[in-house]
Coordinates of C-alpha atoms in Angstrom, one line a residue:
M1 CA -31.5 133.9 176.6
S2 CA -34.0 136.5 175.8
D3 CA -35.3 136.9 172.2
S4 CA -36.0 140.6 173.0
A5 CA -35.4 143.2 170.3
V6 CA -32.2 145.2 170.6
L7 CA -33.0 148.9 171.4
S8 CA -29.4 150.1 171.0
S9 CA -25.8 148.8 170.7
V10 CA -22.5 150.2 171.7
D11 CA -18.9 149.1 171.4
L12 CA -17.6 149.6 174.9
S13 CA -14.0 148.6 174.2
G14 CA -13.5 150.5 171.0
D15 CA -12.2 147.5 169.2
G16 CA -15.3 145.3 169.1
G17 CA -14.1 143.2 172.0
I18 CA -17.0 144.2 174.3
V19 CA -20.3 145.0 172.6
K20 CA -23.4 145.8 174.7
H21 CA -26.8 145.4 173.2
V22 CA -29.6 147.0 175.3
L23 CA -32.7 144.8 175.4
R24 CA -34.5 146.9 178.1
E25 CA -33.6 150.4 179.3
G26 CA -33.0 150.9 183.0
D27 CA -33.5 153.9 185.3
G28 CA -31.4 156.2 187.4
D29 CA -27.6 156.3 187.8
T30 CA -25.0 153.8 186.9
P31 CA -22.8 152.2 189.6
S32 CA -19.4 153.5 190.7
S33 CA -16.2 151.5 191.1
G34 CA -16.1 150.0 194.5
Q35 CA -19.9 149.6 194.8
E36 CA -21.4 146.1 195.2
V37 CA -23.7 145.2 192.3
E38 CA -26.4 142.6 192.1
V39 CA -27.2 141.0 188.8
H40 CA -28.8 138.0 187.2
Y41 CA -27.1 136.5 184.2
V42 CA -27.0 133.7 181.6
G43 CA -23.7 132.9 179.9
T44 CA -23.5 131.1 176.6
L45 CA -20.8 130.3 174.0
E46 CA -21.2 132.3 170.8
S47 CA -20.0 129.4 168.7
D48 CA -22.8 127.0 169.5
G49 CA -25.1 128.8 171.9
S50 CA -24.5 126.3 174.7
K51 CA -25.1 127.6 178.2
F52 CA -22.1 127.4 180.5
D53 CA -23.5 129.2 183.6
S54 CA -26.6 130.9 184.8
S55 CA -27.5 132.7 188.1
R56 CA -31.2 132.3 187.1
D57 CA -30.9 128.5 186.9
R58 CA -29.5 128.6 190.5
D59 CA -32.1 131.1 191.5
E60 CA -29.3 133.0 193.2
V61 CA -28.5 136.7 192.6
F62 CA -24.8 137.2 191.7
K63 CA -23.0 139.9 193.7
F64 CA -19.6 141.4 193.1
V65 CA -17.7 144.6 193.8
L66 CA -17.4 146.6 190.6
G67 CA -13.9 147.6 189.4
R68 CA -12.0 145.3 191.7
G69 CA -11.1 142.7 189.0
D70 CA -13.3 140.0 190.7
V71 CA -14.9 139.2 187.3
I72 CA -13.8 139.2 183.7
K73 CA -12.9 142.5 182.1
A74 CA -16.0 142.5 179.9
W75 CA -18.2 142.4 183.0
D76 CA -16.4 145.2 184.9
T77 CA -16.7 147.3 181.8
A78 CA -20.3 146.5 180.8
V79 CA -21.9 146.4 184.2
A80 CA -20.4 149.9 185.0
T81 CA -22.6 151.3 182.2
M82 CA -25.8 149.7 183.4
R83 CA -28.8 151.2 185.3
R84 CA -31.2 149.5 187.7
G85 CA -33.6 147.4 185.7
E86 CA -31.5 147.4 182.5
L87 CA -31.3 144.1 180.6
V88 CA -28.4 143.7 178.1
R89 CA -26.7 141.2 175.9
V90 CA -22.9 141.5 176.1
V91 CA -20.7 139.9 173.5
A92 CA -17.1 139.5 174.8
T93 CA -14.2 138.3 172.8
A94 CA -11.5 136.1 174.4
P95 CA -9.2 139.0 175.4
Y96 CA -12.0 140.5 177.5
A97 CA -13.2 137.1 178.8
Y98 CA -11.1 134.0 179.6
G99 CA -8.4 134.5 177.0
E100 CA -6.7 131.8 175.0
K101 CA -6.6 129.4 178.0
G102 CA -10.4 129.5 178.5
S103 CA -12.0 128.1 181.7
P104 CA -12.1 124.3 181.1
P105 CA -14.2 122.3 180.8
K106 CA -17.1 124.5 179.9
I107 CA -15.3 127.4 178.2
P108 CA -12.7 126.5 175.5
G109 CA -9.7 128.7 174.9
G110 CA -10.2 131.7 172.6
A111 CA -14.0 131.5 173.1
T112 CA -16.3 134.5 172.4
L113 CA -18.9 134.6 175.1
V114 CA -22.5 136.0 175.2
F115 CA -24.0 137.1 178.5
E116 CA -27.5 138.3 179.1
I117 CA -27.2 140.5 182.2
E118 CA -29.9 142.2 184.3
M119 CA -28.9 144.9 186.7
L120 CA -31.0 144.4 189.8
D121 CA -29.4 146.8 192.3
F122 CA -26.1 148.4 193.4
H123 CA -25.0 150.1 196.6
D124 CA -22.0 151.0 198.7
K125 CA -20.4 147.9 200.1
P126 CA -20.4 148.0 203.9
K127 CA -16.9 148.1 205.4
E128 CA -15.5 144.8 206.6
F129 CA -14.9 144.8 210.4
W130 CA -11.1 145.0 209.8
Q131 CA -11.6 148.1 207.7
M132 CA -13.5 150.0 210.4
S133 CA -12.1 152.7 212.7
V134 CA -12.3 152.1 216.5
E135 CA -15.4 154.4 216.6
E136 CA -17.1 152.5 213.7
K137 CA -16.4 149.2 215.5
R138 CA -17.9 150.5 218.7
A139 CA -21.0 151.7 216.8
F140 CA -21.3 148.4 215.0
A141 CA -21.1 146.4 218.3
T142 CA -23.6 148.7 220.0
A143 CA -26.1 148.4 217.1
R144 CA -26.2 144.6 217.4

């Protein structure tokens, strides 16, 4: 996790359940629901600082579709406020993370989590083949 100074902080949930600390400002617009976002992250337990996951350690960008519920609520909420290049520390209490059940064995029930998230990019997600109209399927096949 970064030791960067916090530039600003905001309570995104209104109840202290999701707090975003900006470590580096980003540029441009924020992503829209339904867009695919690409981030790097490191996740730790607030209680002892132990790391439970990291896209950086895997050297693999993490991609997901925003607003679809593919990730914990804290992520859908916080990432929707981020701009390209922005680096944040997000503190998420259990109701906005994995709840009272946790995600054993690495995340105990009721855990508050801390994520350092860097927004790399976002874009409209291309349609899946089954979502395309007949005309779009023809164009897709012709382009190959």
